[in-house]
Coordinates of C-alpha atoms in Angstrom, one line a residue:
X7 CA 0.0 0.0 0.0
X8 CA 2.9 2.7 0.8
X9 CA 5.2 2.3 -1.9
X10 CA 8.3 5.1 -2.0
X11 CA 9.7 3.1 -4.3
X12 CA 6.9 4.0 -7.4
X13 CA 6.7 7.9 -6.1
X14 CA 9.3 10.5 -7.3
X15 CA 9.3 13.4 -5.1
X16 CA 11.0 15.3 -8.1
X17 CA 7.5 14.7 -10.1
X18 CA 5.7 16.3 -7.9
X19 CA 3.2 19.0 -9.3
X20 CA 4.3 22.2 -7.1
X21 CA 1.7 24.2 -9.3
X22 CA -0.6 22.3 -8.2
X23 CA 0.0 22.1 -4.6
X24 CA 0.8 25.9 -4.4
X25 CA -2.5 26.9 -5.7
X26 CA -4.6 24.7 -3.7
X27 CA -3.1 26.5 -0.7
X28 CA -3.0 29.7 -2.1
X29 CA -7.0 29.0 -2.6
X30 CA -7.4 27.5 1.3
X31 CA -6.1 30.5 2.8
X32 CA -8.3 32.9 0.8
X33 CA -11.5 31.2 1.1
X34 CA -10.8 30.9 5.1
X35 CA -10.2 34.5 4.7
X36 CA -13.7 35.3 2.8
X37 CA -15.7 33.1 4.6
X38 CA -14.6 34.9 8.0
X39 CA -15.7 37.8 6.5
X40 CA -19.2 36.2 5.2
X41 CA -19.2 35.3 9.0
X42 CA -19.0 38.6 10.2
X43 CA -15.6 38.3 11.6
X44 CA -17.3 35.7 13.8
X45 CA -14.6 33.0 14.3
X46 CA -16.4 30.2 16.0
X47 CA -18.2 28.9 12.7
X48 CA -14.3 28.9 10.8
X49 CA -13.0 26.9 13.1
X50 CA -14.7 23.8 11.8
X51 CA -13.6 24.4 8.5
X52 CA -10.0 25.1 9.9
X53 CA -9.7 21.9 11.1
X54 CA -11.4 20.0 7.8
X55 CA -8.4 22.3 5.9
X56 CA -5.8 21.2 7.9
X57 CA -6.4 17.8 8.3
X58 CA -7.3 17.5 4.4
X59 CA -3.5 18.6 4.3
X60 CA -2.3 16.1 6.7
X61 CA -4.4 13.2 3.9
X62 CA -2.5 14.8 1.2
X63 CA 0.8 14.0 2.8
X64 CA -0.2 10.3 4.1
X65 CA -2.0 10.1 -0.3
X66 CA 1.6 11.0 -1.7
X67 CA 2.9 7.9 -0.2
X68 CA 0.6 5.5 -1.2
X69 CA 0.6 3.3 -4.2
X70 CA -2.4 4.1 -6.1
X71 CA -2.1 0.8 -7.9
X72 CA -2.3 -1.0 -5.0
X73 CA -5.4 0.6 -3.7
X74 CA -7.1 0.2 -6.3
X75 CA -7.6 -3.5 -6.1
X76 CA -10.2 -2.8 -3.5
X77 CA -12.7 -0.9 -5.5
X78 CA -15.4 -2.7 -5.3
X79 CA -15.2 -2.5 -1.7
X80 CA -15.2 1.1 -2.3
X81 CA -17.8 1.3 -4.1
X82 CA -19.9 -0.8 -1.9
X83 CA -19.3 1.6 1.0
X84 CA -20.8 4.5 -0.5
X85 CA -23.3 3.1 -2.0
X86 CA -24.1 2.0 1.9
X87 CA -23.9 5.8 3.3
X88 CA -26.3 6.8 0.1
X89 CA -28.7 4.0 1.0
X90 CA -28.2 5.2 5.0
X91 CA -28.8 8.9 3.8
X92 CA -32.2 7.7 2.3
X93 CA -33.3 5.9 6.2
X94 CA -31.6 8.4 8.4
X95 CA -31.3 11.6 6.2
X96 CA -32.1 15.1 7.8
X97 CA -32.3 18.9 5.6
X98 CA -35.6 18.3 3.5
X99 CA -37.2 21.2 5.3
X100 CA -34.8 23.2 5.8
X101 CA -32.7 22.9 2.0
X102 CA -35.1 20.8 0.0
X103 CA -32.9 17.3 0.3
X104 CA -32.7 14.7 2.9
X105 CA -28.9 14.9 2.2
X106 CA -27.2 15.4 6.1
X107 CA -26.5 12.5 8.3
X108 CA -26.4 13.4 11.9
X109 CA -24.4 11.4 14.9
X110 CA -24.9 13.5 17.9
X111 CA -24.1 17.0 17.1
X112 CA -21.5 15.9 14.4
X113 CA -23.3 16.1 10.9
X114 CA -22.0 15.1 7.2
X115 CA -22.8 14.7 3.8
X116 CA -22.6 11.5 2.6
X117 CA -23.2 12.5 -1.3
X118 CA -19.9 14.5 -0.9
X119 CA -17.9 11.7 0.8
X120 CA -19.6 9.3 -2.2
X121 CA -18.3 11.6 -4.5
X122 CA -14.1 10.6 -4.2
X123 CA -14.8 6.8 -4.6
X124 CA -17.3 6.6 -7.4
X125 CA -14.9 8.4 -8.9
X126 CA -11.9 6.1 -8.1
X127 CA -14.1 3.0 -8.4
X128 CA -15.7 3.7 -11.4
X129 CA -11.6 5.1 -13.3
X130 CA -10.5 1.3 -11.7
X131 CA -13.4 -0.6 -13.1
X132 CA -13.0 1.3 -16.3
X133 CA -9.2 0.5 -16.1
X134 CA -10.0 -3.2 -16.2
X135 CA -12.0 -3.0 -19.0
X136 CA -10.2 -0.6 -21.0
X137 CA -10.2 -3.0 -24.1
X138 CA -13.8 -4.1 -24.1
X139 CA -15.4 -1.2 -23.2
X140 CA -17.9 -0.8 -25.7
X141 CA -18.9 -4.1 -25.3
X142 CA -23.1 -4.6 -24.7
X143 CA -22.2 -6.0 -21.2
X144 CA -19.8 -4.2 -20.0
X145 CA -21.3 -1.4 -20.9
X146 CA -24.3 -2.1 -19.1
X147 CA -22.4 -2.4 -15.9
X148 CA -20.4 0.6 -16.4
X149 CA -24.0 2.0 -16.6
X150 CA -25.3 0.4 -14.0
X151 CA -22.5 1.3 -11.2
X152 CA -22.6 5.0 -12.5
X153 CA -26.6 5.2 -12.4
X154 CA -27.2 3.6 -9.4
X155 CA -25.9 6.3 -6.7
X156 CA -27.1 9.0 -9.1
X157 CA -30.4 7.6 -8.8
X158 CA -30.0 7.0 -4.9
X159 CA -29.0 11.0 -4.7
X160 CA -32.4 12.0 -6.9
X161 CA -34.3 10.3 -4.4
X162 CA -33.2 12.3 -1.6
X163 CA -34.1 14.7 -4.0
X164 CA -31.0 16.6 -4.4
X165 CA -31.1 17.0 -8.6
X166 CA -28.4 19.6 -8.2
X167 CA -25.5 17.3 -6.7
X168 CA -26.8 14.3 -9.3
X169 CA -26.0 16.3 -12.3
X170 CA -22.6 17.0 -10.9
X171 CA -22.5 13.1 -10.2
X172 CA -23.7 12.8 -14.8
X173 CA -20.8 15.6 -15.3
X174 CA -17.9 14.0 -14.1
X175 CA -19.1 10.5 -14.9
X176 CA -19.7 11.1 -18.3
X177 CA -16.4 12.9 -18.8
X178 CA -14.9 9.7 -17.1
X179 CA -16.8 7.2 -19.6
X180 CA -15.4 9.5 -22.4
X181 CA -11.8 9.4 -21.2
X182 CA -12.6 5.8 -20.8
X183 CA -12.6 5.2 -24.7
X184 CA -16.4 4.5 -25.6
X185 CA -17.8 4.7 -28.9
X186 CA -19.1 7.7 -30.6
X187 CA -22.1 5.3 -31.9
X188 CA -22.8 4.8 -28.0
X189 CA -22.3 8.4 -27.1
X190 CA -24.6 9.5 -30.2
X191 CA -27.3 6.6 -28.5
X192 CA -26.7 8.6 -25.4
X193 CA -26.5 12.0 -25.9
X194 CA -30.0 11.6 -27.8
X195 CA -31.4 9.8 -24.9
X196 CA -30.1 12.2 -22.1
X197 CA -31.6 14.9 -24.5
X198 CA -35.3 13.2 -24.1
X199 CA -35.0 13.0 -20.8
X200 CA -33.8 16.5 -20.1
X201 CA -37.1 17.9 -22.3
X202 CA -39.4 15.8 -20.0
X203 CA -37.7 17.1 -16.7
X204 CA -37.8 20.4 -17.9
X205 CA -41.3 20.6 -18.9
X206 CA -42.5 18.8 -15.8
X207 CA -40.6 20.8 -13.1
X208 CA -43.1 22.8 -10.7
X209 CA -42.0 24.1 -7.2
X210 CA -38.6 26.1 -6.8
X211 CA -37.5 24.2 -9.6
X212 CA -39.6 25.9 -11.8
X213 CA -39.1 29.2 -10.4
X214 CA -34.9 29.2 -10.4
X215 CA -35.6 28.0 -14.0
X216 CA -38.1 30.9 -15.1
X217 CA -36.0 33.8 -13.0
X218 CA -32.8 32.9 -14.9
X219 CA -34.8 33.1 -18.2
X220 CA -36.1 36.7 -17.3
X221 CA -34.1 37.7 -14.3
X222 CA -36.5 40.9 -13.6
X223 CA -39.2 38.2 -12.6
X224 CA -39.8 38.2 -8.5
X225 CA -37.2 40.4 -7.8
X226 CA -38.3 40.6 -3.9
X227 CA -39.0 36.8 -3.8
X228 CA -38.0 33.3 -5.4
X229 CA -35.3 35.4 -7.4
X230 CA -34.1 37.9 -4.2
X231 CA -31.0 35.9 -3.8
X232 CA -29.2 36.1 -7.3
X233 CA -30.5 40.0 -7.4
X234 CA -28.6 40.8 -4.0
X235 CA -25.6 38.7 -5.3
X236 CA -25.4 41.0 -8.8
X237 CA -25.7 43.8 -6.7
X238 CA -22.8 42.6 -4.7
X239 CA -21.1 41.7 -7.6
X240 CA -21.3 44.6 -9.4
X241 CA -20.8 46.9 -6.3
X242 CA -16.9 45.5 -5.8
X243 CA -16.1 47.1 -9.4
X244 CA -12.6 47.0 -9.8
X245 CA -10.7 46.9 -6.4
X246 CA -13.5 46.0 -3.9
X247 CA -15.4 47.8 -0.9
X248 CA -12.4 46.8 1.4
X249 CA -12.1 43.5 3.5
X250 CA -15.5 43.3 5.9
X251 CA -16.8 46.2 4.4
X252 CA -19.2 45.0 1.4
X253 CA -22.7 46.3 2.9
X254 CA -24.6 43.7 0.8
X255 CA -22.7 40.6 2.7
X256 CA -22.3 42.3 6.4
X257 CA -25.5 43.2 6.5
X258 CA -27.0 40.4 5.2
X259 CA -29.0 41.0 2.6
X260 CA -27.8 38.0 0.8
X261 CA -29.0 34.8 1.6
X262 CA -26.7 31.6 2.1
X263 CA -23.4 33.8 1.7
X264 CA -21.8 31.6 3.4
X265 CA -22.1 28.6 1.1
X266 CA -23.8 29.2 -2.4
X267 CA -23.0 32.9 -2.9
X268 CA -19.5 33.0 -1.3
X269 CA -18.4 34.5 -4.6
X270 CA -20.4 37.5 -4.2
X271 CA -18.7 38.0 -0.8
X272 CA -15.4 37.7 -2.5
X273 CA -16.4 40.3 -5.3
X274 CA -17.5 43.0 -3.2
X275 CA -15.2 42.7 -1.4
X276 CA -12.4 42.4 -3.2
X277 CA -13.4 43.6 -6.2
X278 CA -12.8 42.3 -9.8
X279 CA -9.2 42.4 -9.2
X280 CA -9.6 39.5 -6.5
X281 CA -12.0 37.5 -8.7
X282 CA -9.8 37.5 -11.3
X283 CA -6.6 36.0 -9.2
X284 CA -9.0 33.4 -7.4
X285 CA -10.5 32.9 -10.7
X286 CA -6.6 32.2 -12.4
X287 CA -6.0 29.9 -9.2
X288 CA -8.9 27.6 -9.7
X289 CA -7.9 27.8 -13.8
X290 CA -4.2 26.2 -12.5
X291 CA -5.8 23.7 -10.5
X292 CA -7.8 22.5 -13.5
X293 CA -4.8 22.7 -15.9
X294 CA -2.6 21.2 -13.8
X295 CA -5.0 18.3 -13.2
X296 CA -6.0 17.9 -17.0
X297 CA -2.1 17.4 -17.9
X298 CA -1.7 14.9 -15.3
X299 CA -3.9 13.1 -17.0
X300 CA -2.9 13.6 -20.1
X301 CA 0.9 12.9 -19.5
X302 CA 0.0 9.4 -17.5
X303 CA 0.9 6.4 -18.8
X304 CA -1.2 4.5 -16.4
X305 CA -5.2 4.5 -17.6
X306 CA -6.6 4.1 -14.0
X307 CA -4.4 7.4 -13.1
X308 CA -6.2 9.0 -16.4
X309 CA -9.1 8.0 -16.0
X310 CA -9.5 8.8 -11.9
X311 CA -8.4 12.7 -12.5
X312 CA -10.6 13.0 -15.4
X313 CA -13.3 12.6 -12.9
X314 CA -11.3 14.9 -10.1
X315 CA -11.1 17.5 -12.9
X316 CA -14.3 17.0 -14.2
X317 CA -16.0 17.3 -10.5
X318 CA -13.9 20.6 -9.6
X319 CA -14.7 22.0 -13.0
X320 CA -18.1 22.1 -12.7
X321 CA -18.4 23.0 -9.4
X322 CA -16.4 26.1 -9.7
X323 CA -18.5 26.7 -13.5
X324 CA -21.8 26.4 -12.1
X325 CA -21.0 28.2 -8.5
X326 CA -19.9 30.9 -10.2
X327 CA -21.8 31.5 -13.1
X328 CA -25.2 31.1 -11.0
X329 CA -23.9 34.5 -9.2
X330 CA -23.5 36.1 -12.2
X331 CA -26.4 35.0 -14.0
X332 CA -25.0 32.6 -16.5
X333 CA -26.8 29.4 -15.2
X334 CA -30.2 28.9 -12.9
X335 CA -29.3 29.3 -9.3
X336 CA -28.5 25.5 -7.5
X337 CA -27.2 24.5 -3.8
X338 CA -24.0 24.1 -5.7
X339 CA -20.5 24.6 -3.4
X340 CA -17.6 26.5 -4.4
X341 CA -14.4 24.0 -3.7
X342 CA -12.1 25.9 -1.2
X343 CA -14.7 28.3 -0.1
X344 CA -17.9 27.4 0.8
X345 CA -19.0 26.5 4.0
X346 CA -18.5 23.0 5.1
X347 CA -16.1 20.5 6.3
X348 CA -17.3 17.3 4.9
X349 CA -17.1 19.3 1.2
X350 CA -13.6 20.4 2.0
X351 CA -11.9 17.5 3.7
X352 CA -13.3 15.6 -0.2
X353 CA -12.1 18.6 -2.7
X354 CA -8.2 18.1 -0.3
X355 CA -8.5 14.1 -0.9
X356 CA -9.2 14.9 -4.3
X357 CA -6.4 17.2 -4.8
X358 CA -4.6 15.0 -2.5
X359 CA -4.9 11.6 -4.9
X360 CA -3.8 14.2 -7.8
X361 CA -0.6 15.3 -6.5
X362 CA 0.1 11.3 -5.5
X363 CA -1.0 10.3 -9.3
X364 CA 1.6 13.7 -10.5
X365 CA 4.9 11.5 -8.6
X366 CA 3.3 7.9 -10.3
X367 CA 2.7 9.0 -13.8
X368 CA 5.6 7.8 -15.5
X369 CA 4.4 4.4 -14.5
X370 CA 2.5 2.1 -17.0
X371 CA -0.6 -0.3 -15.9
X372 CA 0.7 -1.9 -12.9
X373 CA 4.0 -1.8 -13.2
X374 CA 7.6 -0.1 -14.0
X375 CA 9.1 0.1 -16.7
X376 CA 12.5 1.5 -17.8
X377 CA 13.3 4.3 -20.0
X378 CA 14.7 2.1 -22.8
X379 CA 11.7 -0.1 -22.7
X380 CA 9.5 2.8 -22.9
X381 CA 10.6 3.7 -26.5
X382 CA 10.2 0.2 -27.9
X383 CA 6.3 -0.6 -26.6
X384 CA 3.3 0.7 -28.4
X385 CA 1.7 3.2 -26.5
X386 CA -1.6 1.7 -27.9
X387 CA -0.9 -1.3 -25.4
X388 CA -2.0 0.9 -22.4
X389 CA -4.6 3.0 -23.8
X390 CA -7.9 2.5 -24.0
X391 CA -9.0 1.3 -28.0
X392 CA -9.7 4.0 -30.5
X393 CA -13.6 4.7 -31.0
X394 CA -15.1 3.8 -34.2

């Protein structure tokens, strides 16, 4: 399981590492101030920070082909926590979604947790069947794993964290080397059922879907929350109100500041200026991730920060843009940022398997192999088969 002898502290992504602590530092910093300078409710998320750091170290040591031998166990665990979530479940009144398991006063998010190992069991499953992956079958199991905690997180109903759950996955079955036939077959299908959801939504739903199409619409009610984050927003201009000073976050007139609309915090308060350099922090991360993948010789290592990349990409897209106005407004985190330890101790072990895969990637399946023999095997051995 730990395994110096396949890691090469030399290879390790310093861009990587750098930025997400540049990015855990500021968002402790903005969130203190979306607290009020209240300290208490940071404290929680200073811990989550700082022992996702400590996981980082113990990840960079660990043999990531080792581990993932025991995905299926994995996999069965979270599927377990999303089937406890369902029985034991607490927020449906309060946020819509039966998605917070409580023990005592200690409360988590079992969706987030499931989050890191679908991902790694679904790139190791993947892995062992890069060459027969469009296959009727196995294609119906790859389906099958993927769907099933989707389906376990739409009946909690939290619709917002399943399509980040189709995101990643889908980018991860892509990587993965499936057909274009199949993805055609696919696309068409998500397509029908994307028209009925849409035409049958009623609720919030409905309204989050009708105020992004004419943002003027209930202004003082369903649609108060993206207004006050524009006006936030917009308010920062170029160099920000000053740190605790943006009157739209102290004084609360923005709901869930603390979680959703972190980013309007950050732009008033810092101004465009700060965006911008948060903005180019996240844009390393997902660069750095992306070639990490692409430079890997080993498909599982490809495959697994596809998914990480995937998952952090459209969290940071769709947190973001919803502030702005770009997308319908969702319970969708920022990673770094929002509120919430169980969210960041995941987004850490994510970056935290990265920068372990970044010291591996010279590697091919399972194995080492030499420099010399590295220019005499086809690089078509270890890659998934070319779509047709």
């Amino acid at each position: 399981m730990f395994n110096l002898k396949k890691k090469d502290l030399k290879e390790l992504d310093l861009m990587l590492l750098f930025a997400t602590i540049a990015l855990s530092v500021i968002g402790l910093v903005v969130l203190y101030s979306a607290y009020g300078g209240n300290i208490r409710p940071i404290l929680t998320q200073l811990f989550a920070t700082i022992l996702g750091f400590v996981i980082i170290l113990v990840l960079c040591t660990i043999d990531l082909d080792f581990i993932k031998r025991s995905y299926l166990g994995v996999y069965g665990v979270m599927i377990v926590l999303l089937l406890l979530t369902l029985v034991f479940g607490r927020g449906l009144d309060e946020w819509g979604a039966k998605s917070w398991v409580y023990i005592g006063s200690f409360s988590f998010q079992p969706s987030e947790i499931a989050k890191v190992g679908i991902i790694f069991s679904l790139a190791a499953f993947l892995d062992k069947h890069k060459f027969d992956i469009n296959d009727k079958l196995t294609l119906l199991k790859v389906i099958a794993m993927a769907g099933l905690p989707i389906g376990l997180i739409l009946l909690q109903p939290d619709f917002g964290t399943a399509m980040v759950y189709v995101f990643f996955v889908s980018a991860m079955i892509f990587i993965g080397g499936i057909s274009w036939k199949w993805i055609g077959i696919f696309a068409g299908l998500a397509a029908i059922v994307g028209f009925f959801v849409l035409t049958n939504l009623s609720g919030y739903r409905l309204d989050r879907i009708e105020n992004f199409l004419d943002p003027s619409r209930d202004t003082s009610g369903s649609n108060w929350q993206q207004q006050q984050g524009l006006i936030a927003i917009g308010s920062g201009m170029l160099t920000g109100r000053g740190y605790l000073k943006g009157t739209q976050s102290q004084y609360g007139y923005i709901p869930e500041k603390e979680t959703d609309f972190i980013f309007s915090v950050l732009a008033e308060e810092l101004g465009f200026l700060g965006a911008i350099i948060v903005i180019a922090l996240f844009a390393i991360v997902i660069m750095r991730l992306v070639i990490i993948a692409k430079t890997s010789r080993n498909t599982f290592i490809t495959i697994m920060l596809t998914g990480i990349a995937g998952l952090l990409f459209i969290h940071i897209f769709e947190n973001i843009a919803m502030t702005i106005g770009l997308m319908p407004v969702t319970g969708i985190p920022l990673p770094f940022f929002s509120y919430g330890g169980t969210f960041q101790l995941i987004s850490l072990i994510n970056i935290g398997l990265a920068l372990s895969a970044s010291m591996q990637k010279k590697q091919y399946d399972d194995g080492i192999i030499d420099d010399e023999a590295i220019n005499l095997l086809d690089v078509s051995m270890v890659r998934p088969s070319k779509r047709k």
